[in-house]
């Protein structure tokens, strides 16, 4: 398939491409989680949920591989460096008890992926202790086992976990595309900057496109090379 993208069209084959959904968790999107304890207005992030749902449904329908990530720490916080836990002056720190359970701890209610985008059987779910999806996770091995060479990214936040994951993936040789209307930041200006810098210099990190371009290609797979 070939879809309109910036800075130039993006080519991919369904069976070598995975949709990677970064950290669409209650901890970032709902009040009372990690995102809000950092002082952010979390309501901005909910706006992308409908477009993410549409893409996820179409990608599943087309039979594409789906990877969900969660920023999550072990209950004993053994995978949370003090430098991360002690940074800044949040209202609640990682591991503290908040209204949705312990902040950013695996298995807690607030750490779950939001219901609207919940994983289904057969989809990969990666718990990651860092901002990037590859650091200290089995993601690269799982993608290699499945012959994946191309990654389509959605999720939050654009300039933190999405950008870090996309840069990690780019350095590992994946052709990456970010769906612009399926990612969001607590800081609109940072989203704009991140999108622009990722695709600058001839797609130095990767491509960007709007979901309509992907949806149109998925509707008409015969329109491009499959
Ligand atoms: N704070 C912020 O913008 N993001 C994070 O801490 N994690 C993710 O982006 N998932």
Tab-separated table of C-alpha atoms and ligand atoms in Angstrom:
chain	number	residue	atom	x	y	z
A	1	UNK	CA	0.000	0.000	0.000
A	2	UNK	CA	1.043	3.562	-0.602
A	3	UNK	CA	-0.555	6.367	1.384
A	4	UNK	CA	-0.267	10.147	1.188
A	5	UNK	CA	2.065	11.276	3.972
A	6	UNK	CA	4.598	13.916	4.851
A	7	UNK	CA	7.278	14.523	3.745
A	8	UNK	CA	6.497	12.025	0.947
A	9	UNK	CA	4.200	9.014	0.437
A	10	UNK	CA	4.641	6.062	2.813
A	11	UNK	CA	4.748	2.523	1.429
A	12	UNK	CA	4.019	-0.550	3.531
A	13	UNK	CA	2.745	-4.104	3.312
A	14	UNK	CA	0.023	-5.215	5.720
A	15	UNK	CA	1.735	-8.418	6.761
A	16	UNK	CA	4.994	-6.640	7.632
A	17	UNK	CA	3.404	-3.736	9.495
A	18	UNK	CA	2.191	-3.359	13.077
A	19	UNK	CA	-0.060	-0.712	14.608
A	20	UNK	CA	1.602	0.426	17.849
A	21	UNK	CA	-0.691	2.184	20.331
A	22	UNK	CA	1.322	3.987	22.961
A	23	UNK	CA	0.070	4.275	26.558
A	24	UNK	CA	-3.642	4.985	26.036
A	25	UNK	CA	-4.042	4.351	29.761
A	26	UNK	CA	-6.342	5.784	32.408
A	27	UNK	CA	-3.181	7.062	34.159
A	28	UNK	CA	-2.689	9.597	31.345
A	29	UNK	CA	-6.203	10.221	30.054
A	30	UNK	CA	-8.399	10.302	33.168
A	31	UNK	CA	-8.303	12.613	36.197
A	32	UNK	CA	-6.495	11.201	39.239
A	33	UNK	CA	-3.713	9.418	37.361
A	34	UNK	CA	-0.044	10.018	36.669
A	35	UNK	CA	-0.621	12.694	34.038
A	36	UNK	CA	-2.719	14.830	36.349
A	37	UNK	CA	-0.347	14.409	39.317
A	38	UNK	CA	2.324	15.998	37.121
A	39	UNK	CA	0.118	19.087	36.919
A	40	UNK	CA	-1.396	18.515	33.486
A	41	UNK	CA	-4.914	19.143	32.147
A	42	UNK	CA	-5.733	15.594	31.050
A	43	UNK	CA	-8.945	16.507	29.218
A	44	UNK	CA	-6.972	17.411	26.077
A	45	UNK	CA	-5.959	13.797	25.509
A	46	UNK	CA	-9.475	12.336	25.416
A	47	UNK	CA	-10.139	14.154	22.136
A	48	UNK	CA	-8.194	11.602	20.071
A	49	UNK	CA	-10.005	8.535	21.410
A	50	UNK	CA	-12.657	8.398	18.630
A	51	UNK	CA	-10.087	8.603	15.812
A	52	UNK	CA	-7.919	5.979	17.529
A	53	UNK	CA	-10.969	3.712	17.835
A	54	UNK	CA	-11.766	4.084	14.136
A	55	UNK	CA	-8.211	3.241	13.085
A	56	UNK	CA	-7.977	0.303	15.488
A	57	UNK	CA	-11.258	-1.147	14.203
A	58	UNK	CA	-10.186	-0.795	10.565
A	59	UNK	CA	-6.733	-2.238	11.252
A	60	UNK	CA	-8.242	-5.241	13.072
A	61	UNK	CA	-10.702	-5.721	10.211
A	62	UNK	CA	-7.787	-5.753	7.762
A	63	UNK	CA	-6.039	-8.396	9.865
A	64	UNK	CA	-3.069	-6.242	10.888
A	65	UNK	CA	-0.875	-6.905	13.910
A	66	UNK	CA	-1.630	-4.726	16.941
A	67	UNK	CA	0.737	-3.804	19.772
A	68	UNK	CA	-0.463	-1.909	22.855
A	69	UNK	CA	1.985	-0.419	25.327
A	70	UNK	CA	1.521	0.645	28.922
A	71	UNK	CA	3.904	2.716	31.018
A	72	UNK	CA	3.925	0.464	34.061
A	73	UNK	CA	6.152	-0.370	37.003
A	74	UNK	CA	6.406	-3.500	39.114
A	75	UNK	CA	4.617	-3.285	42.478
A	76	UNK	CA	7.956	-3.209	44.312
A	77	UNK	CA	9.146	-0.379	42.017
A	78	UNK	CA	12.337	-2.349	41.340
A	79	UNK	CA	12.149	-1.181	37.707
A	80	UNK	CA	11.575	2.481	38.596
A	81	UNK	CA	14.837	4.370	38.940
A	82	UNK	CA	14.889	6.815	41.869
A	83	UNK	CA	15.706	9.493	39.304
A	84	UNK	CA	12.246	8.932	37.780
A	85	UNK	CA	10.303	8.546	41.044
A	86	UNK	CA	11.902	11.505	42.800
A	87	UNK	CA	11.904	13.928	39.846
A	88	UNK	CA	10.078	17.202	40.392
A	89	UNK	CA	7.309	17.903	42.854
A	90	UNK	CA	4.197	15.951	41.750
A	91	UNK	CA	1.164	15.734	44.022
A	92	UNK	CA	1.520	11.947	44.055
A	93	UNK	CA	4.665	10.038	43.095
A	94	UNK	CA	4.886	6.771	41.175
A	95	UNK	CA	3.765	4.015	43.561
A	96	UNK	CA	1.681	6.308	45.789
A	97	UNK	CA	-2.003	5.503	46.230
A	98	UNK	CA	-4.341	7.703	44.203
A	99	UNK	CA	-8.042	7.558	43.365
A	100	UNK	CA	-7.397	4.896	40.667
A	101	UNK	CA	-4.973	2.831	42.734
A	102	UNK	CA	-1.200	3.122	42.880
A	103	UNK	CA	0.179	5.619	40.375
A	104	UNK	CA	1.747	3.979	37.294
A	105	UNK	CA	1.906	0.521	38.892
A	106	UNK	CA	1.085	-2.549	36.777
A	107	UNK	CA	-2.255	-4.157	37.521
A	108	UNK	CA	-3.777	-1.105	39.217
A	109	UNK	CA	-7.085	0.241	37.821
A	110	UNK	CA	-5.478	3.467	36.660
A	111	UNK	CA	-2.757	1.636	34.794
A	112	UNK	CA	-5.186	-0.148	32.459
A	113	UNK	CA	-5.717	0.807	28.846
A	114	UNK	CA	-8.988	2.744	28.522
A	115	UNK	CA	-12.028	0.574	27.762
A	116	UNK	CA	-12.559	2.187	24.339
A	117	UNK	CA	-9.205	0.838	23.125
A	118	UNK	CA	-8.894	-2.309	25.240
A	119	UNK	CA	-6.727	-5.070	23.764
A	120	UNK	CA	-8.439	-8.181	22.433
A	121	UNK	CA	-7.146	-11.765	22.392
A	122	UNK	CA	-4.105	-12.193	20.166
A	123	UNK	CA	-2.877	-8.622	20.476
A	124	UNK	CA	0.468	-7.897	22.097
A	125	UNK	CA	0.549	-5.832	25.296
A	126	UNK	CA	3.935	-4.472	26.357
A	127	UNK	CA	4.528	-3.094	29.845
A	128	UNK	CA	7.422	-0.653	29.677
A	129	UNK	CA	9.247	0.995	32.569
A	130	UNK	CA	10.567	3.851	30.455
A	131	UNK	CA	9.205	6.324	27.961
A	132	UNK	CA	10.375	4.271	24.974
A	133	UNK	CA	8.617	1.028	23.996
A	134	UNK	CA	11.892	-0.789	23.280
A	135	UNK	CA	13.864	-0.073	26.462
A	136	UNK	CA	13.767	-3.103	28.820
A	137	UNK	CA	10.924	-4.811	26.905
A	138	UNK	CA	10.634	-7.807	24.532
A	139	UNK	CA	9.152	-5.635	21.763
A	140	UNK	CA	12.024	-5.878	19.270
A	141	UNK	CA	12.148	-9.675	19.539
A	142	UNK	CA	8.380	-9.974	19.117
A	143	UNK	CA	8.396	-7.744	16.032
A	144	UNK	CA	11.275	-9.740	14.540
A	145	UNK	CA	9.458	-13.036	15.164
A	146	UNK	CA	6.503	-11.660	13.228
A	147	UNK	CA	8.529	-10.269	10.320
A	148	UNK	CA	7.544	-6.688	11.099
A	149	UNK	CA	9.519	-3.938	9.353
A	150	UNK	CA	7.043	-1.026	9.437
A	151	UNK	CA	5.308	0.586	12.407
A	152	UNK	CA	2.275	2.874	12.519
A	153	UNK	CA	2.115	4.880	15.746
A	154	UNK	CA	-0.798	6.323	17.701
A	155	UNK	CA	-1.122	7.313	21.363
A	156	UNK	CA	0.119	9.647	24.061
A	157	UNK	CA	1.924	11.814	24.660
A	158	UNK	CA	3.307	12.927	21.339
A	159	UNK	CA	6.565	14.437	22.511
A	160	UNK	CA	7.246	12.037	25.375
A	161	UNK	CA	6.425	8.332	24.976
A	162	UNK	CA	5.373	8.426	21.315
A	163	UNK	CA	8.378	10.385	20.131
A	164	UNK	CA	10.811	8.364	22.266
A	165	UNK	CA	9.373	5.081	20.959
A	166	UNK	CA	9.448	6.272	17.363
A	167	UNK	CA	13.073	7.337	17.690
A	168	UNK	CA	14.006	4.012	19.282
A	169	UNK	CA	12.234	2.199	16.443
A	170	UNK	CA	13.873	4.330	13.762
A	171	UNK	CA	17.331	3.540	15.139
A	172	UNK	CA	16.431	-0.161	15.016
A	173	UNK	CA	15.641	0.055	11.311
A	174	UNK	CA	11.858	0.316	11.264
A	175	UNK	CA	10.047	2.614	8.837
A	176	UNK	CA	7.738	4.542	11.163
A	177	UNK	CA	4.652	6.633	10.521
A	178	UNK	CA	2.818	8.736	13.111
A	179	UNK	CA	-0.930	9.251	12.693
A	180	UNK	CA	-1.252	12.957	13.466
A	181	UNK	CA	-4.880	12.982	14.529
A	182	UNK	CA	-4.378	9.918	16.728
A	183	UNK	CA	-1.727	11.403	19.004
A	184	UNK	CA	-1.922	14.216	21.540
A	185	UNK	CA	0.087	16.126	24.089
A	186	UNK	CA	-0.782	18.056	27.245
A	187	UNK	CA	0.969	20.931	25.399
A	188	UNK	CA	-0.463	21.593	21.909
A	189	UNK	CA	2.675	23.468	20.862
A	190	UNK	CA	4.829	20.463	21.752
A	191	UNK	CA	2.654	18.200	19.601
A	192	UNK	CA	3.098	20.552	16.655
A	193	UNK	CA	6.853	20.735	17.187
A	194	UNK	CA	7.265	16.993	17.634
A	195	UNK	CA	5.289	16.206	14.484
A	196	UNK	CA	7.340	18.713	12.499
A	197	UNK	CA	10.720	17.554	13.788
A	198	UNK	CA	10.013	13.846	13.269
A	199	UNK	CA	9.277	14.302	9.572
A	200	UNK	CA	11.845	17.029	8.866
A	201	UNK	CA	15.044	16.493	6.889
A	202	UNK	CA	13.431	13.950	4.557
A	203	UNK	CA	11.714	11.871	7.292
A	204	UNK	CA	14.760	11.863	9.568
A	205	UNK	CA	12.757	9.897	12.167
A	206	UNK	CA	9.708	8.983	10.114
A	207	UNK	CA	6.562	9.970	8.294
A	208	UNK	CA	3.315	11.604	9.426
A	209	UNK	CA	-0.169	11.249	7.962
A	210	UNK	CA	-3.776	11.782	8.938
A	211	UNK	CA	-5.834	8.701	9.677
A	212	UNK	CA	-8.132	9.356	6.708
A	213	UNK	CA	-5.264	8.452	4.380
A	214	UNK	CA	-4.742	5.102	6.100
A	215	UNK	CA	-8.474	4.375	6.320
A	216	UNK	CA	-8.903	5.028	2.624
A	217	UNK	CA	-6.054	2.648	1.777
A	218	UNK	CA	-7.474	-0.051	4.062
A	219	UNK	CA	-10.858	0.285	2.339
A	220	UNK	CA	-9.272	-0.207	-1.049
A	221	UNK	CA	-6.270	-2.491	-0.621
A	222	UNK	CA	-6.238	-3.140	-4.355
A	223	UNK	CA	-5.350	0.519	-4.901
A	224	UNK	CA	-1.771	-0.190	-3.896
A	225	UNK	CA	0.721	-2.967	-3.534
A	226	UNK	CA	-0.349	-5.273	-0.721
B	1	LIG	N1	4.228	13.259	30.958
B	1	LIG	C1	4.032	12.934	29.699
B	1	LIG	O1	3.747	13.767	28.842
B	1	LIG	N2	4.088	11.625	29.313
B	1	LIG	C2	4.493	10.557	30.079
B	1	LIG	O2	4.935	10.686	31.201
B	1	LIG	N3	4.347	9.315	29.518
B	1	LIG	C3	3.864	9.085	28.224
B	1	LIG	O3	3.961	9.922	27.349
B	1	LIG	N4	3.215	7.938	28.014
